[in-house]
Coordinates of C-alpha atoms in Angstrom, one line a residue:
Chain A
M29 CA -4.4 30.8 -2.1
K30 CA -1.0 30.9 -2.8
Y31 CA 1.2 27.4 -3.4
D32 CA 4.3 29.4 -3.4
K33 CA 4.7 32.0 -5.2
V34 CA 1.8 30.5 -7.6
V35 CA -1.5 32.0 -7.1
A36 CA -4.4 28.7 -7.1
V37 CA -7.2 31.2 -6.0
N38 CA -7.8 34.5 -6.2
N39 CA -10.0 36.5 -5.1
V40 CA -12.8 34.3 -5.8
S41 CA -16.4 35.3 -4.5
F42 CA -19.1 33.4 -4.7
K43 CA -22.6 32.4 -2.5
V44 CA -24.3 28.8 -2.4
M45 CA -27.9 28.1 -2.1
K46 CA -29.4 26.1 0.7
G47 CA -30.7 22.9 -1.2
E48 CA -29.5 23.5 -5.4
V49 CA -26.1 21.9 -7.3
F50 CA -24.0 24.9 -7.4
G51 CA -21.6 23.8 -10.7
F52 CA -18.1 24.7 -10.6
L53 CA -16.4 24.5 -13.8
G54 CA -13.0 25.2 -14.8
P55 CA -10.4 23.3 -17.0
N56 CA -7.8 21.5 -15.4
G57 CA -5.4 23.4 -13.0
A58 CA -7.7 26.2 -13.3
G59 CA -9.0 26.4 -9.3
K60 CA -10.8 24.3 -8.3
T61 CA -9.4 21.2 -5.9
T62 CA -8.1 23.8 -4.0
T63 CA -10.5 26.1 -3.9
I64 CA -12.9 22.8 -1.9
R65 CA -9.6 22.0 0.4
I66 CA -10.0 25.0 1.1
L67 CA -14.1 25.6 1.7
T68 CA -12.9 21.6 3.2
T69 CA -10.9 23.1 5.8
L70 CA -8.1 21.0 4.0
L71 CA -5.6 23.7 3.4
R72 CA -5.6 27.2 5.4
P73 CA -6.9 30.6 2.9
T74 CA -3.4 33.1 2.6
S75 CA -5.5 36.2 2.9
G76 CA -9.5 36.3 3.0
N77 CA -12.3 33.8 4.6
A78 CA -14.7 31.6 4.2
K79 CA -18.7 31.2 5.3
V80 CA -19.8 27.3 5.5
L81 CA -22.9 27.5 5.8
G82 CA -23.2 29.7 8.5
F83 CA -19.4 28.7 10.1
D84 CA -16.7 30.1 9.9
L85 CA -13.7 29.0 7.1
L86 CA -10.5 29.4 9.9
S87 CA -12.7 29.2 13.3
E88 CA -15.0 26.8 13.6
G89 CA -13.5 24.6 10.7
G90 CA -15.3 21.6 14.1
K91 CA -17.9 22.1 13.6
I92 CA -18.1 22.7 9.5
R93 CA -16.5 18.9 9.3
P94 CA -18.7 17.1 10.5
R95 CA -21.8 18.6 8.4
I96 CA -20.8 18.6 4.9
G97 CA -19.4 14.9 3.0
V98 CA -16.4 14.8 0.2
V99 CA -15.4 13.1 -2.7
Q100 CA -12.3 14.3 -4.1
Q101 CA -10.8 13.4 -7.5
E102 CA -7.9 11.5 -6.0
L103 CA -9.4 7.9 -5.3
S104 CA -9.4 6.4 -1.7
Y105 CA -9.9 4.1 -0.3
E106 CA -9.0 1.3 2.6
H107 CA -6.7 -0.9 0.3
A108 CA -7.5 -4.3 2.3
L109 CA -10.8 -4.2 3.6
S110 CA -13.6 -5.3 1.0
V111 CA -15.7 -3.3 -0.9
Q112 CA -18.8 -3.8 1.7
A113 CA -16.3 -3.3 4.7
N114 CA -15.1 0.2 3.4
L115 CA -19.0 1.9 3.4
D116 CA -19.2 -0.1 6.6
I117 CA -16.4 1.6 8.2
Y118 CA -16.8 4.4 7.0
G119 CA -20.3 4.6 8.3
F120 CA -19.2 3.7 11.3
L121 CA -16.4 6.2 11.4
W122 CA -20.0 8.8 10.9
N123 CA -21.5 7.0 13.9
V124 CA -24.0 5.7 11.9
S125 CA -25.8 3.4 14.2
K126 CA -25.2 -0.4 12.7
A127 CA -28.8 -1.4 11.8
E128 CA -28.6 1.9 9.4
R129 CA -25.2 1.1 7.9
R130 CA -26.2 -2.2 7.0
K131 CA -30.2 -1.0 5.2
R132 CA -27.6 2.1 4.1
I133 CA -24.8 -0.8 2.4
E134 CA -27.6 -2.8 0.2
L135 CA -28.8 0.3 -1.0
L136 CA -26.1 2.0 -1.8
L137 CA -24.6 -1.7 -3.5
G138 CA -27.5 -1.7 -5.5
K139 CA -27.4 1.5 -6.5
F140 CA -23.8 1.7 -7.6
G141 CA -23.7 -1.5 -8.6
L142 CA -21.2 -3.1 -6.7
R143 CA -23.7 -6.1 -5.3
E144 CA -21.2 -8.3 -7.1
V145 CA -17.7 -7.4 -5.8
R146 CA -19.2 -7.4 -2.5
K147 CA -16.5 -9.0 -0.6
T148 CA -13.2 -8.1 -3.5
A149 CA -10.8 -5.0 -2.0
P150 CA -10.7 -2.2 -4.1
P151 CA -7.3 -3.0 -6.3
E152 CA -9.2 -5.5 -7.8
L153 CA -12.0 -3.7 -8.9
S154 CA -11.9 -1.4 -12.0
M155 CA -10.9 2.3 -12.0
G156 CA -14.9 2.9 -12.2
Q157 CA -16.0 0.5 -9.5
R158 CA -13.3 1.9 -7.2
R159 CA -15.1 5.6 -8.3
R160 CA -18.0 4.4 -7.1
L161 CA -17.4 2.7 -4.1
Q162 CA -15.4 6.4 -3.5
V163 CA -18.9 8.2 -4.8
A164 CA -21.1 5.5 -2.9
R165 CA -19.1 5.8 0.8
E166 CA -20.0 9.3 1.4
F167 CA -23.9 8.7 1.1
M168 CA -23.3 6.5 4.1
H169 CA -23.9 9.6 6.0
D170 CA -25.7 12.1 6.1
S171 CA -24.6 15.5 5.0
E172 CA -26.1 19.3 4.6
L173 CA -23.1 20.3 2.1
M174 CA -22.2 17.3 -0.3
F175 CA -18.3 18.7 -2.4
L176 CA -17.6 16.4 -5.4
D177 CA -14.7 16.9 -6.9
E178 CA -15.0 15.4 -10.5
P179 CA -16.7 12.7 -9.0
T180 CA -17.6 10.4 -12.4
T181 CA -14.0 10.7 -13.5
G182 CA -13.3 7.0 -15.1
L183 CA -17.0 6.6 -14.9
D184 CA -19.0 4.1 -18.2
P185 CA -21.9 7.4 -18.9
Q186 CA -24.3 4.8 -17.3
A187 CA -22.5 4.5 -13.8
R188 CA -22.1 8.2 -14.6
R189 CA -26.2 9.0 -15.3
V190 CA -26.4 6.8 -12.2
T191 CA -24.7 9.1 -10.2
L192 CA -25.8 12.3 -11.2
D193 CA -29.3 11.2 -11.1
F194 CA -28.8 10.1 -7.6
V195 CA -26.6 13.9 -6.7
R196 CA -29.6 15.0 -7.7
E197 CA -31.8 13.0 -5.4
K198 CA -30.7 14.4 -3.1
A199 CA -30.5 18.1 -4.3
K200 CA -33.9 17.0 -4.2
D201 CA -34.1 16.0 0.0
G202 CA -32.8 19.2 0.9
V203 CA -28.7 18.7 0.1
T204 CA -26.8 21.0 -0.6
V205 CA -24.1 20.2 -4.2
F206 CA -20.9 22.4 -4.4
F207 CA -20.2 19.8 -8.3
T208 CA -17.0 20.4 -10.2
T209 CA -16.3 19.5 -13.8
H210 CA -14.6 20.2 -16.9
I211 CA -17.9 18.0 -18.5
M212 CA -20.1 21.0 -19.7
E213 CA -22.9 18.1 -20.5
E214 CA -23.0 17.5 -16.5
A215 CA -22.8 20.5 -15.9
E216 CA -25.9 21.1 -17.8
Y217 CA -28.0 18.2 -16.9
V218 CA -27.1 18.4 -12.4
C219 CA -26.9 22.4 -12.1
D220 CA -29.3 24.4 -10.8
R221 CA -26.7 27.3 -10.9
I222 CA -23.0 27.4 -12.4
A223 CA -19.3 29.5 -11.7
I224 CA -17.3 29.1 -14.6
I225 CA -13.4 29.9 -13.1
D226 CA -10.0 29.8 -14.2
H227 CA -6.3 30.8 -12.9
G228 CA -7.7 31.3 -9.9
R229 CA -10.7 34.3 -11.3
I230 CA -14.0 33.4 -11.4
M231 CA -15.2 34.5 -15.2
A232 CA -18.9 34.0 -15.5
L233 CA -21.2 33.7 -12.3
D234 CA -25.7 32.7 -13.0
T235 CA -28.1 30.5 -14.2
I236 CA -26.3 28.2 -17.1
D237 CA -29.1 30.0 -19.5
N238 CA -28.1 33.0 -18.3
V239 CA -24.3 32.8 -19.3
K240 CA -25.4 31.0 -22.0
R241 CA -26.7 34.2 -23.2
R242 CA -24.0 36.8 -21.3
F243 CA -21.2 34.9 -23.3
G244 CA -22.3 32.8 -25.8
G245 CA -21.6 35.3 -28.6
V246 CA -22.4 34.6 -31.5
S247 CA -25.5 31.8 -31.9
V248 CA -26.3 30.0 -35.0
I249 CA -29.1 30.1 -38.3
Q250 CA -29.7 27.0 -40.0
L251 CA -31.4 27.9 -43.8
R252 CA -33.1 26.3 -46.1
F253 CA -33.6 28.2 -49.3
A254 CA -36.0 26.7 -52.4
E255 CA -33.8 28.5 -54.2
Y256 CA -30.4 30.6 -53.6
S257 CA -29.5 33.2 -55.8
S258 CA -26.4 35.4 -55.7
D259 CA -28.5 37.7 -54.6
L260 CA -29.9 36.4 -51.8
D261 CA -26.8 36.7 -50.7
N262 CA -25.3 39.7 -50.9
S263 CA -28.7 40.6 -48.9
L264 CA -28.2 38.4 -46.2
H265 CA -24.4 39.7 -46.0
S266 CA -25.2 43.1 -45.3
L267 CA -27.3 42.6 -43.5
P268 CA -26.0 44.5 -40.3
G269 CA -24.4 41.3 -36.9
V270 CA -24.1 39.5 -39.7
Q271 CA -20.3 37.2 -38.7
K272 CA -20.2 34.9 -41.9
I273 CA -22.4 33.3 -44.0
V274 CA -21.3 29.4 -44.2
Q275 CA -22.4 27.8 -47.4
P276 CA -23.1 24.0 -47.6
T277 CA -20.7 21.0 -48.4
R278 CA -23.2 18.6 -48.4
V279 CA -26.8 19.0 -50.5
D280 CA -28.2 17.5 -46.2
E281 CA -26.1 19.9 -45.2
P282 CA -27.9 24.1 -44.5
L283 CA -26.9 27.2 -45.1
K284 CA -25.5 28.6 -42.4
I285 CA -25.0 31.8 -40.7
F286 CA -23.2 32.9 -37.9
V287 CA -25.4 36.1 -36.7
E288 CA -24.1 38.0 -33.4
N289 CA -27.4 38.2 -31.6
A290 CA -30.6 36.0 -32.8
N291 CA -33.7 38.1 -32.0
T292 CA -32.3 41.5 -33.9
A293 CA -31.0 39.1 -36.8
L294 CA -33.5 36.9 -37.0
P295 CA -36.8 39.0 -38.8
K296 CA -34.3 40.5 -40.9
I297 CA -33.4 37.5 -43.0
V298 CA -36.7 36.2 -43.1
E299 CA -38.0 40.3 -44.6
V300 CA -35.0 39.5 -47.4
A301 CA -36.2 36.4 -48.6
A302 CA -39.5 37.6 -48.8
S303 CA -38.4 40.5 -50.0
L304 CA -36.0 38.4 -52.9
N305 CA -39.1 35.7 -53.0
A306 CA -36.7 33.4 -52.0
R307 CA -38.5 30.7 -50.3
I308 CA -37.7 28.6 -46.8
T309 CA -38.3 26.0 -46.6
E310 CA -36.2 24.9 -43.1
L311 CA -35.6 27.6 -40.9
R312 CA -33.6 26.7 -37.5
L313 CA -31.8 28.5 -34.5
E314 CA -29.1 27.1 -33.2
E315 CA -27.9 28.3 -29.4
P316 CA -24.4 28.2 -28.3
S317 CA -23.7 25.1 -26.2
L318 CA -22.2 26.0 -22.4
D319 CA -19.4 23.5 -24.3
D320 CA -18.7 27.1 -26.5
V321 CA -19.5 29.6 -24.1
F322 CA -16.4 27.3 -21.5
V323 CA -13.9 27.1 -24.4
Q324 CA -14.6 30.8 -25.3
M325 CA -14.1 31.7 -22.0
V326 CA -11.4 30.2 -21.8
N327 CA -9.8 31.0 -25.2
N328 CA -10.4 34.5 -24.1
S329 CA -8.5 33.6 -20.7
K330 CA -5.2 33.2 -22.1
G331 CA -5.2 35.8 -24.3
G332 CA -5.5 37.8 -21.3
K333 CA -8.9 39.1 -20.7
H334 CA -9.8 37.9 -17.2
D335 CA -12.6 40.2 -16.7
E336 CA -16.0 39.3 -17.6
Chain B
M15 CA 1.2 -8.3 9.8
L16 CA 1.9 -9.1 13.7
V17 CA 3.5 -12.4 12.8
V18 CA 6.4 -10.6 10.3
Q19 CA 6.4 -7.9 13.1
L20 CA 8.2 -10.8 15.1
I21 CA 10.6 -12.7 13.3
T22 CA 13.4 -10.3 13.8
P23 CA 13.2 -10.3 17.6
L24 CA 13.3 -13.9 17.7
F25 CA 15.7 -14.5 15.2
Y26 CA 17.6 -12.0 17.7
I27 CA 17.1 -13.8 20.9
F28 CA 16.2 -17.3 20.0
V29 CA 19.3 -17.2 16.6
A30 CA 21.8 -14.8 17.2
G31 CA 21.9 -14.4 21.2
F32 CA 22.4 -17.7 21.3
A33 CA 25.4 -17.7 19.0
Y34 CA 26.8 -15.1 20.8
A35 CA 26.7 -17.2 23.8
S36 CA 28.7 -19.5 22.6
V37 CA 32.0 -17.0 21.7
I38 CA 30.7 -14.8 25.1
G39 CA 31.0 -17.6 27.0
P40 CA 28.9 -18.9 29.8
K41 CA 28.4 -15.9 31.6
M42 CA 28.1 -11.9 30.2
P43 CA 31.0 -10.4 30.7
G44 CA 31.2 -8.1 34.4
T45 CA 28.1 -9.9 35.6
D46 CA 26.5 -13.0 36.2
V47 CA 23.9 -13.6 34.2
S48 CA 24.1 -15.4 31.1
Y49 CA 23.9 -13.4 27.3
V50 CA 20.9 -14.5 26.3
L51 CA 18.9 -13.5 29.9
Y52 CA 20.8 -9.8 29.0
L53 CA 19.7 -9.7 25.5
A54 CA 16.4 -10.6 25.8
P55 CA 14.5 -8.1 28.3
G56 CA 16.4 -5.1 25.4
V57 CA 14.9 -6.9 23.0
V58 CA 11.4 -7.2 24.3
V59 CA 10.8 -2.9 24.8
M60 CA 12.1 -2.6 21.8
Q61 CA 9.2 -4.2 20.6
I62 CA 8.1 -0.6 20.5
M63 CA 10.3 1.4 18.4
F64 CA 9.8 -1.2 15.4
A65 CA 5.9 -0.6 16.5
A66 CA 6.5 2.7 16.6
S67 CA 8.2 3.4 12.6
M68 CA 4.5 1.8 11.2
A69 CA 3.1 4.5 13.2
G70 CA 4.5 6.6 10.1
A71 CA 4.6 4.3 8.2
M72 CA 0.7 4.4 7.8
L73 CA 0.5 7.7 8.0
W74 CA 2.6 7.5 5.3
L75 CA 0.7 5.2 3.7
D76 CA -2.9 7.2 3.9
K77 CA -1.2 10.3 2.4
R78 CA -0.1 8.6 -0.4
L79 CA -3.1 6.7 -0.7
A80 CA -5.4 9.6 0.0
M81 CA -6.8 8.5 2.6
F82 CA -5.5 10.8 4.7
A83 CA -6.9 13.6 3.3
Q84 CA -10.3 11.8 3.8
I85 CA -10.6 11.0 6.9
V86 CA -9.3 14.8 8.6
V87 CA -12.2 16.4 6.2
G88 CA -14.1 13.4 8.5
P89 CA -15.9 14.5 11.5
F90 CA -12.6 14.5 13.9
S91 CA -10.1 17.1 14.5
R92 CA -6.4 17.0 14.0
W93 CA -5.1 15.8 17.0
Q94 CA -7.9 13.1 17.5
Y95 CA -6.6 11.6 14.0
I96 CA -2.4 12.2 15.2
L97 CA -3.6 10.9 18.9
S98 CA -5.2 7.6 17.7
K99 CA -2.5 7.0 15.6
L100 CA 0.1 6.8 18.2
V101 CA -2.5 5.3 21.0
S102 CA -3.0 2.8 18.3
I103 CA 0.8 2.0 18.1
M104 CA 1.1 2.8 21.6
L105 CA -0.9 -0.9 22.0
Q106 CA 1.0 -2.7 19.2
G107 CA 4.2 -2.1 20.7
M108 CA 2.8 -3.3 23.6
L109 CA 1.1 -6.0 22.3
N110 CA 3.7 -7.3 20.7
A111 CA 6.6 -6.9 23.1
F112 CA 4.4 -8.4 25.3
I113 CA 4.2 -11.6 23.0
V114 CA 7.8 -11.4 22.5
F115 CA 7.0 -12.1 25.9
L116 CA 6.0 -15.1 26.1
I117 CA 7.7 -16.6 23.7
A118 CA 10.5 -15.8 25.0
S119 CA 10.1 -16.5 29.2
P120 CA 12.0 -19.8 28.4
V121 CA 15.2 -17.8 28.5
L122 CA 14.7 -15.3 31.3
V123 CA 14.4 -17.9 33.6
G124 CA 16.9 -16.3 36.5
L125 CA 15.1 -12.7 35.5
S126 CA 13.5 -12.0 38.8
V127 CA 11.9 -8.1 38.6
S128 CA 10.0 -6.0 41.5
F129 CA 6.5 -4.8 41.3
E130 CA 8.2 -0.9 40.7
G131 CA 10.5 -2.5 38.1
V132 CA 7.2 -3.6 36.6
L133 CA 5.4 -0.1 36.6
Y134 CA 9.1 0.9 35.3
I135 CA 9.4 -1.3 32.2
V136 CA 5.1 -0.4 31.7
S137 CA 6.0 3.4 31.8
S138 CA 8.9 3.2 29.6
L139 CA 7.5 1.1 26.9
I140 CA 4.2 3.7 27.5
L141 CA 6.8 6.7 26.9
G142 CA 8.6 5.2 24.2
S143 CA 5.6 4.7 22.0
L144 CA 4.3 8.0 22.8
F145 CA 8.5 8.9 21.3
F146 CA 9.1 7.1 18.9
G147 CA 5.7 7.0 17.4
S148 CA 5.1 10.9 17.2
L149 CA 8.8 10.9 15.9
T150 CA 7.8 9.6 12.9
L151 CA 4.8 10.5 12.5
A152 CA 6.3 13.9 12.5
I153 CA 9.3 12.5 9.9
S154 CA 6.6 11.3 7.6
V155 CA 3.8 14.7 7.7
Y156 CA 7.6 16.4 5.7
I157 CA 8.4 13.5 3.7
K158 CA 7.5 13.9 0.1
S159 CA 8.6 10.6 -0.9
N160 CA 8.7 6.5 0.4
E161 CA 12.4 6.3 -1.0
A162 CA 13.7 9.3 2.0
F163 CA 11.2 8.5 4.4
N164 CA 12.7 4.6 4.7
A165 CA 16.2 6.3 4.4
I166 CA 15.4 8.6 7.1
L167 CA 14.4 5.9 9.7
N168 CA 17.3 3.6 8.5
V169 CA 19.6 6.8 9.1
L170 CA 18.0 7.5 12.7
F171 CA 17.2 4.1 14.5
T172 CA 19.5 1.7 13.1
P173 CA 22.7 3.7 15.1
L174 CA 19.7 4.3 18.1
M175 CA 19.5 0.6 18.2
F176 CA 23.5 0.0 18.8
L177 CA 23.3 2.3 20.8
S178 CA 21.2 0.9 23.8
S179 CA 22.9 -1.5 25.6
V180 CA 20.9 -3.7 24.0
F181 CA 22.7 -6.0 22.4
Y182 CA 26.0 -5.2 24.0
S183 CA 27.4 -3.1 27.7
L184 CA 28.6 -0.1 26.6
Q185 CA 30.7 0.8 29.8
G186 CA 33.6 0.4 27.5
A187 CA 32.5 2.8 24.9
P188 CA 35.1 6.1 25.1
S189 CA 34.2 8.7 28.3
Q190 CA 33.4 11.5 26.0
F191 CA 30.9 9.1 24.1
K192 CA 29.3 7.8 26.9
Q193 CA 28.4 11.8 27.6
S194 CA 25.9 11.3 24.7
L195 CA 24.4 8.5 25.7
W196 CA 21.7 9.1 28.0
L197 CA 19.5 9.4 25.1
T198 CA 19.6 6.2 23.0
H199 CA 18.3 4.6 27.3

């Protein structure tokens, strides 16, 4: 997809399984929103094609749109209508019956904490309340596939948790969710699989655990010894795969050994300690977080290393 | 909103109309009707042009407030969206015209319209709504800023209004100029 001469999304290819929450992660400007705009038929790609729910994106947009729900990144609502009327008219546009609309409005007002402001017009609401209205509105109708473009922007932690839980609940009911965010905690909480995109290209695509394993790089082994000698320090430094050792700066801090592969390094560290009679009092393995993987990938991408 | 839209046409008829009539005299030169009677029907029909400018403004507002993108990813086609705007504008224009007609009816005494004339007026209102509505919708699709949108509407609609012969007869206009006036009638 090209905007003038800027390529926003380039050669992106992926499949999303039915009923999964698929996280589409990337820094600002990575191409997440453009991808969603293409998949929701809002933008026509300059080249390439895709199938959404089995329908051709270019020729069957009219069959796709009634089956999807979209929460866009930009806040949108009818300014002159109250919260309740906003929900109601949206359900009406989607041909939801009056009785069903009434039921859903009550459910969503309660779920998203909007009951007290049901008669208030959006311009008088806080940013978080407006966002909650926007997300809630999309659940006024049924959809087989939901596109959520950074739906938690502007939400407080509690509202964020409620939204993510609701998304999970919907996924359990069989709704497929395409979820974009740049908050890795959210992705870890809600997504079954993720793709990391940057500069319009997919850098990784797998389950979160596999992505961490494949792209996580170094692990950190945290240790405490009864006594730490210079012999032990030298021996640990000479072990293959040890990248660096960080000495504690405070009494309550452990020694940190950064290794390429914790599975192979750990037995060797224990062996060295045993051979020097250094008693290990605490041992902890810290795997790289998704945040670490993401930052590392984006940094590599900036350095021109686009390919996996 | 409706009340606001009615202020200008009623001002034209009841303030400007009577004020100019006092200068022009009891009859429009070359006709046997008063200036107010000459002016009022034109102002009624002109409502479709004002309503049409709202169509573009509505689309522009939808775009600016991200509702446009939200609606067009809904279970509708683009045509349905555009058509709904045109129909709503047509109805709005007709309603405005009818209300102005009702309020101005005391000054329209003496105006006689045949059945064919009524059909001609109604079809003109419909076609005019579609034309001006489509025009402002097309403009609002391409314009990027609110200021540019308002400026273009002013540049287009103000000359159209004064070249429409609503306010005065264009019989005295230069002959070369008259050739192009079919556009504004």
